[in-house]
Backbone as a chain_set.jsonl record, in Angstrom:
{"seq": "MKLLIQVIIIASFIHMASAQEVSDQTRKNANEISKTLDNFNRKPQWQQKYEIYMTGGNYLMNNNDYANAIKSFNKALAIVPNSQEALVAKNYCRQMLKEQSKGRRK", "coords": {"N": [[0.809, -1.18, 0.0], [1.947, 1.267, 0.775], [3.758, 1.388, -1.247], [2.221, 1.806, -3.57], [1.252, 4.423, -3.14], [3.679, 5.768, -3.067], [4.555, 5.326, -5.68], [2.703, 6.832, -7.088], [3.357, 9.38, -6.182], [6.004, 9.585, -7.102], [5.56, 9.458, -9.853], [4.186, 11.842, -10.148], [6.204, 13.666, -9.499], [8.03, 13.147, -11.559], [6.575, 13.991, -13.737], [6.431, 16.693, -13.08], [9.146, 17.37, -13.169], [9.7, 17.059, -15.827], [8.547, 19.18, -17.045], [9.447, 22.431, -18.164], [9.055, 24.793, -16.768], [8.162, 25.162, -13.441], [5.311, 25.739, -11.863], [4.014, 27.86, -9.214], [1.682, 26.777, -8.197], [2.013, 24.074, -8.837], [4.189, 23.427, -7.226], [2.993, 23.845, -4.759], [1.041, 21.851, -4.845], [2.698, 19.582, -4.869], [3.853, 19.783, -2.347], [1.568, 19.445, -0.765], [0.894, 16.805, -1.426], [3.101, 15.492, -0.367], [2.775, 16.08, 2.374], [0.349, 14.776, 2.828], [1.102, 12.113, 2.384], [2.952, 11.811, 4.481], [1.222, 12.14, 6.687], [-0.457, 9.945, 6.26], [1.338, 7.809, 6.586], [1.821, 7.994, 9.288], [-0.373, 6.971, 10.509], [-1.945, 4.201, 12.216], [-1.345, 0.813, 11.095], [-3.66, -0.745, 10.629], [-5.569, 1.2, 10.2], [-4.602, 2.413, 7.908], [-4.918, 0.298, 6.071], [-7.705, 0.008, 6.148], [-8.528, 2.505, 5.082], [-7.456, 2.3, 2.518], [-8.914, 0.125, 1.446], [-11.48, 1.26, 1.546], [-11.176, 3.489, -0.143], [-10.54, 2.193, -2.523], [-12.905, 0.692, -2.859], [-14.774, 2.771, -3.17], [-13.819, 3.901, -5.536], [-14.216, 1.764, -7.338], [-16.988, 1.522, -7.127], [-17.823, 3.99, -8.153], [-17.149, 3.564, -10.747], [-18.959, 1.77, -11.607], [-18.448, -0.927, -11.01], [-19.725, -2.889, -9.245], [-19.741, -5.441, -7.981], [-17.026, -6.006, -7.353], [-16.555, -3.775, -5.805], [-18.138, -4.303, -3.583], [-16.689, -6.448, -2.518], [-14.353, -5.099, -1.748], [-15.409, -3.333, 0.173], [-16.273, -5.222, 2.019], [-13.816, -6.169, 2.936], [-12.914, -3.869, 4.197], [-14.839, -3.734, 6.197], [-14.148, -5.986, 7.628], [-12.021, -5.066, 9.001], [-12.912, -2.771, 10.364], [-15.618, -3.379, 11.845], [-18.13, -2.076, 12.385], [-18.385, 0.062, 10.676], [-20.134, 2.672, 9.472], [-19.975, 4.034, 7.083], [-18.849, 2.149, 5.314], [-20.811, 0.156, 5.429], [-23.097, 1.464, 4.405], [-22.227, 2.081, 1.802], [-21.729, -0.494, 0.81], [-24.32, -1.622, 0.9], [-25.58, 0.048, -0.943], [-24.228, -0.697, -3.285], [-25.05, -3.361, -3.471], [-27.787, -2.961, -3.969], [-27.632, -1.679, -6.459], [-26.534, -3.737, -8.004], [-28.679, -5.537, -7.957], [-30.571, -4.051, -9.388], [-29.278, -3.892, -11.85], [-29.28, -6.597, -12.587], [-32.027, -7.035, -12.852], [-32.574, -5.442, -15.035], [-31.278, -6.824, -17.054], [-32.748, -9.125, -17.318], [-35.098, -8.409, -18.54]], "CA": [[0.0, 0.0, 0.0], [2.846, 2.413, 0.741], [4.388, 1.377, -2.561], [1.302, 2.43, -4.512], [1.261, 5.865, -2.909], [4.988, 6.268, -3.46], [4.592, 5.327, -7.142], [1.924, 7.991, -7.526], [4.145, 10.584, -5.899], [7.149, 9.61, -8.023], [5.036, 9.82, -11.173], [3.889, 13.273, -10.104], [7.463, 14.395, -9.544], [8.593, 12.99, -12.905], [5.803, 14.902, -14.592], [6.845, 18.061, -12.754], [10.523, 17.575, -13.595], [9.765, 17.113, -17.275], [8.122, 20.52, -17.473], [10.556, 23.375, -18.025], [8.721, 25.72, -15.706], [7.342, 24.59, -12.386], [4.521, 26.846, -11.333], [3.814, 27.883, -7.767], [0.609, 25.843, -7.897], [2.58, 22.729, -8.897], [4.982, 23.261, -6.001], [2.045, 23.729, -3.66], [0.453, 20.512, -4.952], [3.715, 18.606, -4.46], [3.963, 19.873, -0.888], [0.361, 18.846, -0.198], [1.027, 15.354, -1.589], [4.096, 15.046, 0.602], [2.157, 16.137, 3.703], [-0.65, 13.714, 2.887], [1.817, 10.851, 2.551], [3.476, 11.784, 5.848], [0.095, 11.892, 7.596], [-0.901, 8.572, 6.04], [2.325, 6.895, 7.161], [1.776, 8.086, 10.749], [-1.557, 6.265, 11.002], [-1.722, 2.77, 12.467], [-1.451, 0.012, 9.884], [-5.046, -1.161, 10.417], [-6.294, 2.34, 9.648], [-4.129, 2.558, 6.53], [-5.575, -0.731, 5.266], [-9.125, 0.358, 6.067], [-8.674, 3.617, 4.143], [-7.158, 1.811, 1.166], [-10.07, -0.646, 0.991], [-12.596, 2.182, 1.33], [-10.875, 4.273, -1.342], [-10.695, 1.272, -3.649], [-14.323, 0.4, -3.012], [-15.428, 3.957, -3.736], [-13.389, 4.012, -6.935], [-14.922, 0.726, -8.089], [-18.409, 1.869, -7.132], [-17.996, 5.11, -9.084], [-16.961, 3.049, -12.099], [-20.014, 0.77, -11.799], [-17.963, -2.284, -10.772], [-20.338, -3.073, -7.935], [-19.359, -6.718, -7.368], [-15.7, -5.849, -6.748], [-16.672, -2.76, -4.754], [-18.64, -5.01, -2.401], [-15.557, -7.2, -1.957], [-13.474, -4.141, -1.083], [-16.086, -2.869, 1.388], [-16.243, -6.336, 2.973], [-12.483, -6.176, 3.549], [-12.891, -2.739, 5.131], [-15.674, -4.122, 7.339], [-13.407, -6.971, 8.426], [-11.099, -4.302, 9.84], [-13.754, -1.916, 11.222], [-16.908, -4.044, 11.615], [-19.32, -1.227, 12.495], [-18.207, 1.269, 9.863], [-21.374, 3.072, 8.797], [-19.624, 4.414, 5.712], [-18.682, 0.916, 4.53], [-22.103, -0.531, 5.361], [-23.972, 2.197, 3.483], [-21.7, 1.909, 0.445], [-21.942, -1.898, 0.436], [-25.744, -1.801, 0.622], [-25.857, 0.748, -2.2], [-23.717, -1.547, -4.371], [-25.957, -4.514, -3.574], [-28.998, -2.495, -4.63], [-27.31, -1.414, -7.866], [-26.4, -5.046, -8.651], [-30.038, -6.06, -8.145], [-31.191, -3.294, -10.476], [-28.627, -4.305, -13.093], [-29.744, -7.937, -12.958], [-33.411, -6.897, -13.299], [-32.523, -4.872, -16.388], [-30.802, -7.849, -18.002], [-33.775, -10.152, -17.487], [-36.217, -7.906, -19.361]], "C": [[0.858, 1.252, 0.0], [3.488, 2.531, -0.635], [3.514, 2.071, -3.587], [1.317, 3.943, -4.359], [2.597, 6.455, -3.346], [5.124, 6.311, -4.975], [3.844, 6.532, -7.679], [2.714, 9.273, -7.315], [5.322, 10.69, -6.859], [6.69, 10.009, -9.419], [4.719, 11.308, -11.232], [5.169, 14.095, -10.204], [8.127, 14.298, -10.92], [7.889, 13.93, -13.86], [6.237, 16.347, -14.349], [8.247, 18.34, -13.284], [10.629, 17.698, -15.105], [9.32, 18.467, -17.814], [9.274, 21.489, -17.253], [10.289, 24.376, -16.91], [7.823, 25.009, -14.707], [6.606, 25.749, -11.722], [4.431, 26.763, -9.817], [2.722, 26.898, -7.359], [1.128, 24.405, -7.904], [3.416, 22.454, -7.657], [4.069, 23.059, -4.796], [1.408, 22.342, -3.661], [1.431, 19.439, -4.49], [3.879, 18.605, -2.944], [2.759, 19.235, -0.208], [0.416, 17.324, -0.291], [1.998, 14.8, -0.556], [3.518, 15.038, 2.017], [1.131, 15.019, 3.875], [0.012, 12.362, 3.099], [2.382, 10.733, 3.957], [2.369, 11.479, 6.855], [-0.395, 10.457, 7.479], [0.039, 7.592, 6.724], [2.34, 6.924, 8.683], [0.598, 7.321, 11.342], [-1.204, 4.812, 11.28], [-1.995, 1.957, 11.199], [-2.89, -0.421, 9.608], [-5.852, -0.034, 9.777], [-5.882, 2.602, 8.2], [-4.85, 1.56, 5.622], [-7.051, -0.407, 5.076], [-9.339, 1.465, 5.031], [-8.401, 3.187, 2.705], [-8.335, 1.012, 0.625], [-11.274, 0.255, 0.711], [-12.378, 3.014, 0.061], [-11.045, 3.407, -2.586], [-12.149, 0.949, -3.92], [-15.079, 1.572, -3.623], [-15.072, 4.148, -5.201], [-14.159, 3.007, -7.804], [-16.41, 1.045, -8.207], [-18.678, 2.996, -8.132], [-17.817, 4.693, -10.536], [-17.894, 1.873, -12.397], [-19.542, -0.681, -11.701], [-18.424, -2.694, -9.365], [-19.914, -4.356, -7.239], [-17.99, -6.602, -6.674], [-15.698, -4.776, -5.662], [-17.167, -3.406, -3.464], [-17.523, -5.795, -1.726], [-14.627, -6.269, -1.176], [-14.106, -3.625, 0.21], [-16.145, -3.97, 2.44], [-14.892, -6.407, 3.676], [-12.341, -5.027, 4.543], [-13.697, -3.081, 6.382], [-15.01, -5.187, 8.21], [-12.449, -6.267, 9.385], [-11.867, -3.436, 10.843], [-15.199, -2.394, 11.046], [-18.144, -3.136, 11.635], [-19.199, 0.064, 11.682], [-19.487, 1.583, 9.098], [-21.111, 3.418, 7.338], [-19.521, 3.169, 4.819], [-20.014, 0.181, 4.373], [-23.05, 0.139, 4.367], [-23.525, 1.98, 2.043], [-21.941, 0.485, -0.055], [-23.408, -2.151, 0.088], [-26.155, -1.101, -0.675], [-25.416, -0.121, -3.387], [-24.603, -2.779, -4.559], [-27.231, -4.125, -4.322], [-28.761, -2.271, -6.121], [-27.13, -2.728, -8.636], [-27.765, -5.667, -8.916], [-30.715, -5.36, -9.317], [-30.591, -3.67, -11.824], [-29.139, -5.676, -13.538], [-31.203, -7.913, -13.414], [-33.46, -6.372, -14.73], [-32.093, -5.878, -17.428], [-31.868, -8.887, -18.289], [-34.888, -9.704, -18.421], [-35.973, -8.064, -20.824]], "O": [[0.54, 2.212, -0.702], [3.733, 3.633, -1.126], [4.016, 2.85, -4.397], [1.388, 4.666, -5.353], [2.632, 7.534, -3.937], [5.742, 7.232, -5.51], [4.299, 7.182, -8.62], [2.73, 10.148, -8.181], [5.607, 11.772, -7.372], [7.349, 10.802, -10.092], [4.956, 11.958, -12.25], [5.213, 15.101, -10.91], [8.722, 15.268, -11.39], [8.522, 14.585, -14.689], [6.391, 17.126, -15.29], [8.51, 19.429, -13.794], [11.533, 18.359, -15.616], [9.686, 18.846, -18.927], [9.997, 21.381, -16.263], [11.208, 24.761, -16.187], [6.856, 24.343, -15.077], [7.215, 26.62, -11.101], [4.732, 25.732, -9.216], [2.815, 26.26, -6.311], [0.725, 23.601, -7.063], [3.355, 21.359, -7.099], [4.33, 22.222, -3.931], [1.251, 21.727, -2.606], [1.043, 18.496, -3.8], [4.026, 17.548, -2.331], [2.906, 18.56, 0.81], [0.031, 16.629, 0.649], [1.742, 13.763, 0.055], [3.746, 14.095, 2.775], [1.052, 14.393, 4.932], [-0.46, 11.554, 3.9], [2.302, 9.666, 4.565], [2.55, 10.667, 7.762], [-0.713, 9.822, 8.485], [-0.412, 6.647, 7.371], [2.82, 5.981, 9.311], [0.573, 7.052, 12.543], [-0.29, 4.255, 10.671], [-2.778, 2.367, 10.342], [-3.298, -0.459, 8.447], [-6.706, -0.274, 8.924], [-6.712, 2.968, 7.367], [-5.331, 1.919, 4.547], [-7.584, -0.534, 3.973], [-10.237, 1.364, 4.195], [-9.054, 3.668, 1.779], [-8.723, 1.192, -0.529], [-12.004, 0.035, -0.256], [-13.311, 3.213, -0.717], [-11.626, 3.842, -3.58], [-12.583, 0.933, -5.072], [-15.928, 1.383, -4.495], [-15.924, 4.513, -6.011], [-14.682, 3.356, -8.862], [-17.012, 0.857, -9.264], [-19.661, 2.948, -8.873], [-18.274, 5.381, -11.449], [-17.654, 1.088, -13.314], [-20.182, -1.573, -12.259], [-17.625, -2.825, -8.438], [-19.743, -4.362, -6.02], [-17.826, -7.051, -5.54], [-14.926, -4.859, -4.707], [-16.675, -3.094, -2.379], [-17.423, -5.806, -0.499], [-14.17, -6.606, -0.084], [-13.424, -3.494, 1.226], [-16.075, -3.682, 3.635], [-14.829, -6.675, 4.876], [-11.728, -5.182, 5.6], [-13.288, -2.756, 7.497], [-15.289, -5.272, 9.406], [-12.108, -6.798, 10.441], [-11.517, -3.377, 12.022], [-15.923, -1.876, 10.197], [-19.119, -3.429, 10.943], [-19.862, 1.053, 11.993], [-19.874, 0.85, 8.188], [-21.929, 3.127, 6.465], [-20.046, 3.15, 3.706], [-20.308, -0.355, 3.305], [-23.722, -0.536, 3.586], [-24.349, 1.724, 1.165], [-22.315, 0.285, -1.211], [-23.706, -2.818, -0.903], [-26.991, -1.614, -1.418], [-26.145, -0.258, -4.369], [-24.87, -3.187, -5.69], [-27.699, -4.858, -5.193], [-29.598, -2.634, -6.948], [-27.531, -2.821, -9.796], [-27.988, -6.255, -9.974], [-31.36, -6.006, -10.144], [-31.304, -3.758, -12.823], [-29.4, -5.892, -14.722], [-31.58, -8.697, -14.284], [-34.286, -6.805, -15.533], [-32.511, -5.786, -18.582], [-31.897, -9.467, -19.374], [-35.553, -10.54, -19.033], [-36.819, -7.688, -21.635]]}, "num_chains": 1, "name": "protein.A"}
């Protein structure tokens, strides 16, 4: 999980280095990314995993991949069993899967 975030940051820096001029906004964005990574790394490992599963689940849900989003939310719920955010998102995905299957049967 740290590797993925580090790859994203490195890619951002490569993109910035390839540009001849680095704007103040780009520098500000790079500093914000660095602070976010530092804050993320300070969190307990269970919380890091929970956030990664929730972020992944939300990404999948937003891209209509409801079955895999449910799997990701289940993994988040295994870490934080009473997470209202994960439960609501999982139930939404279940409902969307039901609606998709109804549409295919018609």
